[in-house]
Amino acid sequence: MRSLKISYSTRLFIIIVAILTVCEVAFIAFQFSREQRYREELLNAQLTILNYQLLDHYEGGLVDVETWERTIDLPIQMLQLAIFDSEGNMIYDNTGIGEIENPLELAEIKMAMESDDHKGFCVHNNDDEDDDEFYYYAALREGDLIARTGALGHDVGIADFMQIDRSFIWYAFLIYIVIISIAYYTTSRMGNAVKRLSEFADKAERGEEIFDTEAFPRNELGNIAHSIVLIYARWQRTVADRDQKAKIALREEQEKARLKRELTNNINHELKTPVSAISLELETIITRKDQITDQQRDMLISRCKANSDRLLKMIQDILTLNRLDDGAENIQKELLSLRDIVDETSDTLLPKAENVGIAFDINLPETMMMLGNGPLLEAVFNNLINNAILYSGGSTISIFLQEENDSSYRIIIADDGTGIPEEHLEHLFDRFYRIESGRSRKKGGTGIGLAIVKSAARFHGGDITVRNRPSGGLEFTLTLSKSFGSDKDAKS
């Protein structure tokens, strides 16, 4: 059989109700007992007064006892009056019940004989087991006389006189209901906090994600519980962020390892061509030195020089990529003028551009300052401008500032040439990717230039994208951060 599960708030409420009920019953019982004693003391006082009057009238002899009894203004119908001497002999009795055996042994008379105030009071039950009547007796000793007054408990007057006022029960019950209501409200709020803490503990044990979306009660326990959940939720988010960063770092390391393997394979492949060409040309010069003319020898030497230059350029580009991949945090940064870098690069490439009929249209403000690495920024603009000169087939290369804000520049480098097929655009920044490999090698290209541009742009807190212009030619959009300062930006 499945056991009944009682919530914490219900258990706490039951305990409080039980304690309050015991206290309420004890209070009512105490109040009844106190009220009963008070009524008895009040009756004792009344009967004692009668005893004084009885002795006064008896001793004074001014009014006989029978006449005095008729003048008593008490709601007692069956009043018993008796006078005893010090030997226990009955001197007067209004009931006519006769002599009482051992009157001095009666509790109230014994108390009157022994007490300092000479008074006694006692309640007697009828000796008959079938009779539940009881009597209130008060005794008073003055000199050698003892007055004893008694009243039947079931007497209508005495019953009314001894009737306990029960109005306090309703007040006690009202207070009981109010306290129970407050206890229910309090335990419900406490139980809500404990319930949420219990649910939180279960979720934490199962490793579930914790979101502090539901408010706790506004009390000390609720505040403590809310703080515990917040601390755990923050710790959980910290662990999740740490794990996420670890995953990202692992993916980056795996991607970096993949790129290195790919780079190594590409280097092996790319280096074979110039090295093989140099080896073949040198072998021809050595083995056929008597069979080739001076003009052929000069041509072979020129080819060796071109292939060695291409090989050197490729090695330099590979070293630049390795610096960006592995040691970006060690690359020095300084305050630079982008306009000066673009002017110096364009001045260097101007003769080459003029040879193919290309003009420069540069429109950059003189105040374009940023924190960066000069050689890398020169490599960015050198590769973009040089590629446009070699492959665009256009007549103008435009460089202008498209947008500037507080943190970055957006620069456009565009030509008015033929552009490239759309399917090549997404691969244009891949390492060793060539649209026409033969033509690219013939013009001295290594296939790494645009990969360096991409990595250098990201190192400087920005990025680069490319598209075909509607009017013809390619348009590169280069964004650079003015004052990037984190290695995270540089490595992303």
Tab-separated table of C-alpha atoms in Angstrom:
chain	number	residue	atom	x	y	z
A	1	MET	CA	0.000	0.000	0.000
A	2	ARG	CA	1.387	3.351	-0.986
A	3	SER	CA	2.071	5.608	2.013
A	4	LEU	CA	0.436	9.010	2.115
A	5	LYS	CA	2.998	11.754	1.624
A	6	ILE	CA	2.267	14.837	3.701
A	7	SER	CA	3.928	18.103	2.768
A	8	TYR	CA	6.201	19.966	5.137
A	9	SER	CA	3.753	22.864	5.507
A	10	THR	CA	0.897	20.463	6.351
A	11	ARG	CA	3.002	18.631	8.959
A	12	LEU	CA	4.087	21.925	10.494
A	13	PHE	CA	0.499	23.197	10.513
A	14	ILE	CA	-0.747	19.995	12.170
A	15	ILE	CA	1.915	20.294	14.886
A	16	ILE	CA	1.005	23.935	15.532
A	17	VAL	CA	-2.725	23.084	15.621
A	18	ALA	CA	-2.062	20.241	18.047
A	19	ILE	CA	-0.017	22.494	20.360
A	20	LEU	CA	-2.577	25.283	20.167
A	21	THR	CA	-5.427	22.815	20.829
A	22	VAL	CA	-3.686	21.440	23.926
A	23	CYS	CA	-3.018	24.987	25.124
A	24	GLU	CA	-6.626	25.963	24.410
A	25	VAL	CA	-8.053	22.973	26.313
A	26	ALA	CA	-5.642	23.556	29.198
A	27	PHE	CA	-6.579	27.233	29.297
A	28	ILE	CA	-10.320	26.494	29.314
A	29	ALA	CA	-9.871	23.849	32.016
A	30	PHE	CA	-7.765	26.246	34.079
A	31	GLN	CA	-10.307	29.020	33.599
A	32	PHE	CA	-13.153	26.702	34.619
A	33	SER	CA	-11.225	25.654	37.728
A	34	ARG	CA	-10.360	29.262	38.533
A	35	GLU	CA	-13.956	30.369	38.050
A	36	GLN	CA	-15.147	27.486	40.185
A	37	ARG	CA	-12.773	28.439	43.000
A	38	TYR	CA	-13.843	32.044	42.709
A	39	ARG	CA	-17.513	31.095	43.014
A	40	GLU	CA	-16.771	28.867	45.991
A	41	GLU	CA	-14.771	31.633	47.673
A	42	LEU	CA	-17.612	34.060	47.039
A	43	LEU	CA	-20.140	31.583	48.488
A	44	ASN	CA	-17.813	31.000	51.453
A	45	ALA	CA	-17.756	34.747	52.094
A	46	GLN	CA	-21.555	34.916	51.975
A	47	LEU	CA	-21.954	31.932	54.306
A	48	THR	CA	-19.334	33.353	56.677
A	49	ILE	CA	-21.303	36.604	56.899
A	50	LEU	CA	-24.355	34.540	57.821
A	51	ASN	CA	-22.291	32.813	60.504
A	52	TYR	CA	-21.319	36.187	61.980
A	53	GLN	CA	-24.914	37.350	61.946
A	54	LEU	CA	-26.085	34.045	63.415
A	55	LEU	CA	-23.716	34.305	66.392
A	56	ASP	CA	-24.477	37.996	66.879
A	57	HIS	CA	-28.204	37.368	67.036
A	58	TYR	CA	-27.763	34.368	69.235
A	59	GLU	CA	-25.502	36.094	71.711
A	60	GLY	CA	-27.260	39.441	71.737
A	61	GLY	CA	-30.624	37.933	72.350
A	62	LEU	CA	-32.253	40.995	70.776
A	63	VAL	CA	-33.804	38.964	67.963
A	64	ASP	CA	-34.405	35.298	68.193
A	65	VAL	CA	-32.844	33.068	65.552
A	66	GLU	CA	-36.118	32.072	63.976
A	67	THR	CA	-37.061	35.696	63.377
A	68	TRP	CA	-33.594	36.463	61.994
A	69	GLU	CA	-33.759	33.570	59.558
A	70	ARG	CA	-36.875	35.005	58.017
A	71	THR	CA	-35.090	38.314	57.384
A	72	ILE	CA	-32.176	36.744	55.450
A	73	ASP	CA	-32.191	38.124	51.876
A	74	LEU	CA	-30.387	35.249	50.052
A	75	PRO	CA	-31.604	33.170	47.091
A	76	ILE	CA	-31.061	30.017	49.117
A	77	GLN	CA	-34.141	27.941	49.719
A	78	MET	CA	-32.602	25.167	51.797
A	79	LEU	CA	-30.225	26.957	54.172
A	80	GLN	CA	-28.858	24.882	57.073
A	81	LEU	CA	-27.928	26.786	60.254
A	82	ALA	CA	-26.350	25.269	63.339
A	83	ILE	CA	-24.488	26.401	66.481
A	84	PHE	CA	-22.154	24.168	68.515
A	85	ASP	CA	-20.299	24.740	71.732
A	86	SER	CA	-16.636	23.961	72.163
A	87	GLU	CA	-17.473	20.413	73.243
A	88	GLY	CA	-19.338	19.692	70.020
A	89	ASN	CA	-22.796	19.859	71.472
A	90	MET	CA	-25.413	21.265	69.109
A	91	ILE	CA	-26.996	24.386	70.619
A	92	TYR	CA	-29.085	25.367	67.636
A	93	ASP	CA	-30.275	23.626	64.449
A	94	ASN	CA	-32.849	25.042	62.062
A	95	THR	CA	-33.394	21.791	60.171
A	96	GLY	CA	-34.333	19.549	63.013
A	97	ILE	CA	-32.049	16.761	61.830
A	98	GLY	CA	-30.885	16.180	65.362
A	99	GLU	CA	-27.493	15.556	66.821
A	100	ILE	CA	-24.535	15.160	64.458
A	101	GLU	CA	-22.015	12.458	65.318
A	102	ASN	CA	-18.584	13.895	66.055
A	103	PRO	CA	-19.229	17.425	64.736
A	104	LEU	CA	-15.761	18.523	65.775
A	105	GLU	CA	-14.389	16.057	63.192
A	106	LEU	CA	-16.164	17.834	60.326
A	107	ALA	CA	-13.583	19.350	57.954
A	108	GLU	CA	-14.959	22.894	58.050
A	109	ILE	CA	-15.262	22.913	61.873
A	110	LYS	CA	-11.801	21.429	62.306
A	111	MET	CA	-10.395	24.175	59.997
A	112	ALA	CA	-12.230	26.840	62.037
A	113	MET	CA	-10.821	25.390	65.264
A	114	GLU	CA	-7.250	25.191	63.993
A	115	SER	CA	-6.873	28.174	61.601
A	116	ASP	CA	-5.727	31.610	62.665
A	117	ASP	CA	-8.781	33.356	61.229
A	118	HIS	CA	-11.137	30.839	62.874
A	119	LYS	CA	-12.874	30.103	59.571
A	120	GLY	CA	-13.413	26.925	57.574
A	121	PHE	CA	-15.035	25.915	54.311
A	122	CYS	CA	-15.658	22.519	52.743
A	123	VAL	CA	-17.815	20.734	50.193
A	124	HIS	CA	-19.472	17.495	51.344
A	125	ASN	CA	-20.867	14.772	49.135
A	126	ASN	CA	-23.818	12.751	50.270
A	127	ASP	CA	-22.738	9.390	51.657
A	128	ASP	CA	-25.474	7.670	49.714
A	129	GLU	CA	-23.892	6.296	46.501
A	130	ASP	CA	-27.172	6.651	44.638
A	131	ASP	CA	-27.454	10.306	45.594
A	132	ASP	CA	-25.225	12.810	43.792
A	133	GLU	CA	-26.201	15.750	46.044
A	134	PHE	CA	-23.433	17.806	47.637
A	135	TYR	CA	-23.365	20.628	50.225
A	136	TYR	CA	-21.296	23.747	50.769
A	137	TYR	CA	-20.484	24.356	54.443
A	138	ALA	CA	-18.803	27.322	56.146
A	139	ALA	CA	-17.829	27.357	59.820
A	140	LEU	CA	-16.897	30.255	62.169
A	141	ARG	CA	-15.568	30.037	65.726
A	142	GLU	CA	-16.047	32.864	68.206
A	143	GLY	CA	-15.071	32.071	71.724
A	144	ASP	CA	-16.742	28.859	72.837
A	145	LEU	CA	-19.354	28.938	70.083
A	146	ILE	CA	-19.078	27.564	66.556
A	147	ALA	CA	-21.518	28.637	63.823
A	148	ARG	CA	-21.992	26.318	60.817
A	149	THR	CA	-23.923	27.341	57.736
A	150	GLY	CA	-24.672	25.006	54.821
A	151	ALA	CA	-26.323	25.158	51.418
A	152	LEU	CA	-27.395	22.400	49.055
A	153	GLY	CA	-25.466	22.467	45.765
A	154	HIS	CA	-28.583	21.551	43.788
A	155	ASP	CA	-30.541	24.345	45.336
A	156	VAL	CA	-31.900	26.550	42.573
A	157	GLY	CA	-30.497	29.690	44.152
A	158	ILE	CA	-27.101	28.135	44.786
A	159	ALA	CA	-27.025	26.637	41.296
A	160	ASP	CA	-27.654	30.059	39.788
A	161	PHE	CA	-25.141	31.642	42.139
A	162	MET	CA	-22.462	29.035	41.265
A	163	GLN	CA	-23.188	29.156	37.519
A	164	ILE	CA	-19.880	29.812	35.689
A	165	ASP	CA	-19.823	32.521	33.033
A	166	ARG	CA	-18.907	30.700	29.824
A	167	SER	CA	-18.561	33.771	27.621
A	168	PHE	CA	-14.793	33.493	27.907
A	169	ILE	CA	-14.999	30.250	25.913
A	170	TRP	CA	-16.232	32.142	22.863
A	171	TYR	CA	-13.426	34.670	23.205
A	172	ALA	CA	-10.916	31.835	23.581
A	173	PHE	CA	-12.384	30.068	20.550
A	174	LEU	CA	-12.237	33.281	18.487
A	175	ILE	CA	-8.600	33.820	19.442
A	176	TYR	CA	-7.958	30.145	18.639
A	177	ILE	CA	-9.424	30.579	15.133
A	178	VAL	CA	-7.385	33.771	14.534
A	179	ILE	CA	-4.146	32.106	15.636
A	180	ILE	CA	-4.903	29.029	13.511
A	181	SER	CA	-5.514	31.268	10.482
A	182	ILE	CA	-2.234	33.104	11.050
A	183	ALA	CA	-0.450	29.770	11.519
A	184	TYR	CA	-1.957	28.441	8.294
A	185	TYR	CA	-0.856	31.540	6.367
A	186	THR	CA	2.637	31.424	7.865
A	187	THR	CA	3.155	27.690	7.387
A	188	SER	CA	1.856	27.919	3.819
A	189	ARG	CA	4.453	30.569	2.997
A	190	MET	CA	7.176	28.638	4.773
A	191	GLY	CA	6.004	25.449	3.105
A	192	ASN	CA	6.128	27.142	-0.292
A	193	ALA	CA	9.748	28.115	0.275
A	194	VAL	CA	10.624	24.623	1.563
A	195	LYS	CA	8.746	23.008	-1.350
A	196	ARG	CA	10.665	25.112	-3.873
A	197	LEU	CA	13.917	24.308	-2.105
A	198	SER	CA	13.016	20.615	-2.239
A	199	GLU	CA	12.215	20.860	-5.960
A	200	PHE	CA	15.485	22.730	-6.458
A	201	ALA	CA	17.395	19.988	-4.601
A	202	ASP	CA	15.766	17.285	-6.764
A	203	LYS	CA	16.618	19.172	-9.963
A	204	ALA	CA	20.155	19.807	-8.756
A	205	GLU	CA	20.570	16.120	-7.940
A	206	ARG	CA	19.380	15.199	-11.435
A	207	GLY	CA	21.696	17.806	-12.933
A	208	GLU	CA	18.877	19.773	-14.542
A	209	GLU	CA	19.376	23.383	-15.522
A	210	ILE	CA	18.057	25.788	-12.899
A	211	PHE	CA	16.255	29.006	-13.788
A	212	ASP	CA	15.141	31.279	-10.953
A	213	THR	CA	11.868	32.346	-12.535
A	214	GLU	CA	9.338	31.910	-9.699
A	215	ALA	CA	9.558	34.326	-6.759
A	216	PHE	CA	10.010	33.024	-3.206
A	217	PRO	CA	7.856	34.317	-0.317
A	218	ARG	CA	9.094	37.626	1.074
A	219	ASN	CA	10.403	36.412	4.430
A	220	GLU	CA	13.716	35.347	5.946
A	221	LEU	CA	13.405	31.727	4.796
A	222	GLY	CA	12.274	32.828	1.334
A	223	ASN	CA	15.206	35.248	1.041
A	224	ILE	CA	17.680	32.553	2.092
A	225	ALA	CA	16.156	30.035	-0.330
A	226	HIS	CA	16.164	32.609	-3.136
A	227	SER	CA	19.850	33.370	-2.487
A	228	ILE	CA	20.721	29.652	-2.509
A	229	VAL	CA	18.958	29.099	-5.839
A	230	LEU	CA	20.550	32.223	-7.343
A	231	ILE	CA	24.027	31.143	-6.229
A	232	TYR	CA	23.489	27.667	-7.669
A	233	ALA	CA	22.042	29.038	-10.910
A	234	ARG	CA	25.011	31.379	-11.304
A	235	TRP	CA	27.427	28.555	-10.532
A	236	GLN	CA	25.612	26.370	-13.057
A	237	ARG	CA	25.814	29.086	-15.701
A	238	THR	CA	29.508	29.561	-14.891
A	239	VAL	CA	30.125	25.836	-15.314
A	240	ALA	CA	28.076	25.806	-18.517
A	241	ASP	CA	30.019	28.807	-19.853
A	242	ARG	CA	33.265	27.119	-18.885
A	243	ASP	CA	32.241	23.898	-20.603
A	244	GLN	CA	31.059	25.849	-23.649
A	245	LYS	CA	34.339	27.724	-23.806
A	246	ALA	CA	36.195	24.437	-23.403
A	247	LYS	CA	34.191	22.959	-26.288
A	248	ILE	CA	34.843	26.022	-28.415
A	249	ALA	CA	38.528	25.924	-27.521
A	250	LEU	CA	38.623	22.210	-28.344
A	251	ARG	CA	36.912	22.836	-31.675
A	252	GLU	CA	39.320	25.673	-32.364
A	253	GLU	CA	42.261	23.443	-31.531
A	254	GLN	CA	40.838	20.688	-33.691
A	255	GLU	CA	40.190	23.169	-36.491
A	256	LYS	CA	43.668	24.600	-36.062
A	257	ALA	CA	45.139	21.095	-36.184
A	258	ARG	CA	43.069	20.357	-39.297
A	259	LEU	CA	44.206	23.592	-40.928
A	260	LYS	CA	47.809	22.797	-40.062
A	261	ARG	CA	47.496	19.356	-41.596
A	262	GLU	CA	45.809	20.863	-44.605
A	263	LEU	CA	48.422	23.601	-44.760
A	264	THR	CA	51.199	21.051	-44.491
A	265	ASN	CA	49.705	19.004	-47.302
A	266	ASN	CA	49.155	22.102	-49.403
A	267	ILE	CA	52.683	23.322	-48.693
A	268	ASN	CA	54.087	19.974	-49.760
A	269	HIS	CA	52.050	20.180	-52.927
A	270	GLU	CA	52.733	23.857	-53.616
A	271	LEU	CA	56.432	23.683	-52.876
A	272	LYS	CA	56.912	20.794	-55.264
A	273	THR	CA	56.180	22.921	-58.317
A	274	PRO	CA	58.759	25.731	-57.807
A	275	VAL	CA	61.331	23.380	-56.294
A	276	SER	CA	60.911	20.902	-59.142
A	277	ALA	CA	61.108	23.729	-61.663
A	278	ILE	CA	64.274	25.136	-60.078
A	279	SER	CA	65.793	21.667	-59.893
A	280	LEU	CA	64.970	20.941	-63.547
A	281	GLU	CA	66.259	24.303	-64.790
A	282	LEU	CA	69.503	24.007	-62.810
A	283	GLU	CA	69.954	20.434	-64.000
A	284	THR	CA	69.495	21.601	-67.595
A	285	ILE	CA	72.076	24.328	-67.133
A	286	ILE	CA	74.566	21.910	-65.581
A	287	THR	CA	74.097	18.878	-67.792
A	288	ARG	CA	73.687	20.734	-71.101
A	289	LYS	CA	75.972	23.683	-70.545
A	290	ASP	CA	77.733	23.001	-73.830
A	291	GLN	CA	74.518	22.529	-75.777
A	292	ILE	CA	72.520	25.619	-74.805
A	293	THR	CA	73.077	29.126	-75.960
A	294	ASP	CA	73.732	32.089	-73.700
A	295	GLN	CA	70.222	33.324	-74.343
A	296	GLN	CA	68.720	29.978	-73.267
A	297	ARG	CA	70.932	29.892	-70.175
A	298	ASP	CA	69.846	33.412	-69.193
A	299	MET	CA	66.218	32.383	-69.675
A	300	LEU	CA	66.674	29.339	-67.435
A	301	ILE	CA	68.434	31.431	-64.795
A	302	SER	CA	65.610	33.972	-64.976
A	303	ARG	CA	63.066	31.207	-64.444
A	304	CYS	CA	65.064	29.939	-61.450
A	305	LYS	CA	65.004	33.442	-60.016
A	306	ALA	CA	61.236	33.758	-60.544
A	307	ASN	CA	60.533	30.360	-58.961
A	308	SER	CA	62.848	31.087	-56.037
A	309	ASP	CA	61.140	34.462	-55.519
A	310	ARG	CA	57.763	32.716	-55.586
A	311	LEU	CA	59.083	30.107	-53.164
A	312	LEU	CA	60.370	32.838	-50.820
A	313	LYS	CA	57.061	34.706	-51.021
A	314	MET	CA	55.185	31.521	-50.217
A	315	ILE	CA	57.390	30.855	-47.194
A	316	GLN	CA	56.905	34.416	-45.971
A	317	ASP	CA	53.125	34.096	-46.354
A	318	ILE	CA	53.112	30.776	-44.504
A	319	LEU	CA	55.115	32.289	-41.648
A	320	THR	CA	52.660	35.191	-41.476
A	321	LEU	CA	49.719	32.770	-41.262
A	322	ASN	CA	51.471	30.776	-38.542
A	323	ARG	CA	52.060	33.965	-36.553
A	324	LEU	CA	48.361	34.821	-36.771
A	325	ASP	CA	47.264	31.290	-35.877
A	326	ASP	CA	49.666	30.503	-33.047
A	327	GLY	CA	51.065	33.698	-31.623
A	328	ALA	CA	48.564	36.473	-32.249
A	329	GLU	CA	48.884	37.678	-28.639
A	330	ASN	CA	52.593	38.309	-29.178
A	331	ILE	CA	52.133	40.469	-32.279
A	332	GLN	CA	52.991	44.056	-31.430
A	333	LYS	CA	50.325	46.760	-31.747
A	334	GLU	CA	50.713	50.509	-32.008
A	335	LEU	CA	48.748	53.597	-32.976
A	336	LEU	CA	48.692	53.859	-36.783
A	337	SER	CA	47.230	56.003	-39.563
A	338	LEU	CA	45.244	53.884	-42.010
A	339	ARG	CA	45.450	56.623	-44.638
A	340	ASP	CA	49.275	56.572	-44.463
A	341	ILE	CA	49.362	52.768	-44.818
A	342	VAL	CA	47.057	52.836	-47.855
A	343	ASP	CA	49.063	55.689	-49.453
A	344	GLU	CA	52.395	53.900	-48.940
A	345	THR	CA	51.021	50.629	-50.332
A	346	SER	CA	49.422	52.284	-53.367
A	347	ASP	CA	52.626	54.266	-54.071
A	348	THR	CA	54.599	51.026	-54.058
A	349	LEU	CA	52.191	49.306	-56.461
A	350	LEU	CA	51.503	52.349	-58.664
A	351	PRO	CA	54.151	51.486	-61.343
A	352	LYS	CA	52.743	47.966	-61.600
A	353	ALA	CA	49.201	49.355	-61.948
A	354	GLU	CA	50.219	51.877	-64.591
A	355	ASN	CA	51.804	49.101	-66.658
A	356	VAL	CA	48.371	47.489	-67.077
A	357	GLY	CA	46.453	50.751	-67.363
A	358	ILE	CA	44.876	50.845	-63.904
A	359	ALA	CA	44.390	54.042	-61.906
A	360	PHE	CA	43.804	54.473	-58.149
A	361	ASP	CA	40.824	56.368	-56.704
A	362	ILE	CA	41.549	56.758	-52.957
A	363	ASN	CA	39.145	58.703	-50.753
A	364	LEU	CA	40.087	58.206	-47.104
A	365	PRO	CA	40.140	60.856	-44.337
A	366	GLU	CA	43.512	61.877	-42.959
A	367	THR	CA	42.268	61.253	-39.411
A	368	MET	CA	41.752	57.491	-39.709
A	369	MET	CA	43.749	56.355	-36.652
A	370	MET	CA	43.631	52.895	-35.049
A	371	LEU	CA	45.571	50.511	-32.826
A	372	GLY	CA	47.121	47.757	-34.926
A	373	ASN	CA	50.121	46.072	-36.495
A	374	GLY	CA	51.628	47.969	-39.436
A	375	PRO	CA	53.100	45.049	-41.429
A	376	LEU	CA	49.844	43.070	-41.205
A	377	LEU	CA	47.713	46.030	-42.332
A	378	GLU	CA	50.181	46.663	-45.183
A	379	ALA	CA	49.809	42.986	-46.148
A	380	VAL	CA	46.012	43.376	-46.187
A	381	PHE	CA	45.967	46.325	-48.582
A	382	ASN	CA	48.928	45.009	-50.597
A	383	ASN	CA	47.186	41.704	-51.305
A	384	LEU	CA	43.836	43.310	-52.164
A	385	ILE	CA	45.315	45.976	-54.428
A	386	ASN	CA	47.840	43.625	-56.041
A	387	ASN	CA	45.135	41.020	-56.800
A	388	ALA	CA	43.000	43.712	-58.419
A	389	ILE	CA	45.959	44.789	-60.552
A	390	LEU	CA	46.780	41.240	-61.610
A	391	TYR	CA	43.368	39.681	-62.098
A	392	SER	CA	40.561	42.273	-62.285
A	393	GLY	CA	41.006	43.325	-65.899
A	394	GLY	CA	39.529	46.715	-64.982
A	395	SER	CA	40.736	50.296	-65.223
A	396	THR	CA	40.175	51.700	-61.700
A	397	ILE	CA	40.740	50.522	-58.162
A	398	SER	CA	38.631	52.470	-55.643
A	399	ILE	CA	39.351	52.659	-51.926
A	400	PHE	CA	37.009	54.698	-49.723
A	401	LEU	CA	35.523	54.894	-46.237
A	402	GLN	CA	31.951	53.657	-46.286
A	403	GLU	CA	31.120	54.056	-42.590
A	404	GLU	CA	32.731	55.089	-39.314
A	405	ASN	CA	31.450	54.831	-35.747
A	406	ASP	CA	32.969	55.135	-32.290
A	407	SER	CA	34.552	51.697	-32.439
A	408	SER	CA	35.304	50.736	-36.051
A	409	TYR	CA	35.862	51.628	-39.710
A	410	ARG	CA	34.221	50.055	-42.736
A	411	ILE	CA	36.358	50.400	-45.853
A	412	ILE	CA	35.490	49.434	-49.433
A	413	ILE	CA	38.196	48.170	-51.849
A	414	ALA	CA	36.652	47.682	-55.306
A	415	ASP	CA	37.552	47.410	-58.970
A	416	ASP	CA	35.557	47.809	-62.172
A	417	GLY	CA	36.783	44.615	-63.803
A	418	THR	CA	35.049	41.391	-64.770
A	419	GLY	CA	34.504	39.912	-61.316
A	420	ILE	CA	34.515	36.157	-60.705
A	421	PRO	CA	31.872	33.422	-60.981
A	422	GLU	CA	29.546	33.320	-57.956
A	423	GLU	CA	30.462	29.735	-57.043
A	424	HIS	CA	34.035	30.853	-56.250
A	425	LEU	CA	33.113	33.688	-53.859
A	426	GLU	CA	32.597	31.535	-50.750
A	427	HIS	CA	36.015	29.893	-51.232
A	428	LEU	CA	37.964	33.007	-52.108
A	429	PHE	CA	39.567	33.303	-48.633
A	430	ASP	CA	40.449	29.578	-48.361
A	431	ARG	CA	44.123	28.747	-48.212
A	432	PHE	CA	45.705	27.774	-51.542
A	433	TYR	CA	42.374	28.220	-53.317
A	434	ARG	CA	42.803	29.406	-56.909
A	435	ILE	CA	40.206	30.167	-59.530
A	436	GLU	CA	42.695	29.455	-62.319
A	437	SER	CA	45.730	27.787	-60.798
A	438	GLY	CA	47.900	27.987	-63.878
A	439	ARG	CA	47.330	31.702	-64.435
A	440	SER	CA	47.775	32.426	-60.731
A	441	ARG	CA	51.128	30.680	-60.522
A	442	LYS	CA	52.280	32.317	-63.718
A	443	LYS	CA	51.636	35.729	-62.156
A	444	GLY	CA	53.465	34.871	-58.950
A	445	GLY	CA	50.489	34.115	-56.760
A	446	THR	CA	50.878	31.753	-53.772
A	447	GLY	CA	47.189	31.117	-53.027
A	448	ILE	CA	47.623	32.350	-49.431
A	449	GLY	CA	47.268	36.114	-49.838
A	450	LEU	CA	43.516	36.390	-49.239
A	451	ALA	CA	43.723	33.905	-46.346
A	452	ILE	CA	46.237	36.294	-44.757
A	453	VAL	CA	43.837	39.187	-45.404
A	454	LYS	CA	41.010	37.321	-43.613
A	455	SER	CA	43.155	36.361	-40.621
A	456	ALA	CA	44.678	39.841	-40.332
A	457	ALA	CA	41.221	41.468	-40.455
A	458	ARG	CA	40.006	39.230	-37.638
A	459	PHE	CA	43.194	39.857	-35.695
A	460	HIS	CA	42.299	43.563	-35.835
A	461	GLY	CA	38.811	42.918	-34.397
A	462	GLY	CA	37.031	42.986	-37.768
A	463	ASP	CA	36.306	40.884	-40.820
A	464	ILE	CA	36.196	41.002	-44.603
A	465	THR	CA	33.541	39.974	-47.129
A	466	VAL	CA	33.410	39.982	-50.921
A	467	ARG	CA	30.727	40.298	-53.606
A	468	ASN	CA	30.397	40.926	-57.317
A	469	ARG	CA	29.387	44.506	-58.020
A	470	PRO	CA	26.219	44.942	-60.092
A	471	SER	CA	28.155	47.246	-62.435
A	472	GLY	CA	31.043	44.773	-62.748
A	473	GLY	CA	34.134	43.928	-60.734
A	474	LEU	CA	34.745	42.751	-57.195
A	475	GLU	CA	33.962	44.674	-54.011
A	476	PHE	CA	35.681	43.829	-50.730
A	477	THR	CA	34.156	45.217	-47.501
A	478	LEU	CA	36.818	45.433	-44.793
A	479	THR	CA	35.914	46.243	-41.168
A	480	LEU	CA	38.615	47.128	-38.628
A	481	SER	CA	38.263	47.895	-34.929
A	482	LYS	CA	39.773	51.199	-33.838
A	483	SER	CA	41.080	49.958	-30.503
A	484	PHE	CA	40.594	46.215	-30.177
A	485	GLY	CA	42.188	44.991	-26.993
A	486	SER	CA	41.385	41.350	-26.426
A	487	ASP	CA	43.135	38.306	-27.700
A	488	LYS	CA	39.717	36.751	-28.140
A	489	ASP	CA	38.944	39.191	-30.924
A	490	ALA	CA	42.292	38.590	-32.467
A	491	LYS	CA	41.935	34.819	-32.432
A	492	SER	CA	38.290	34.472	-33.420
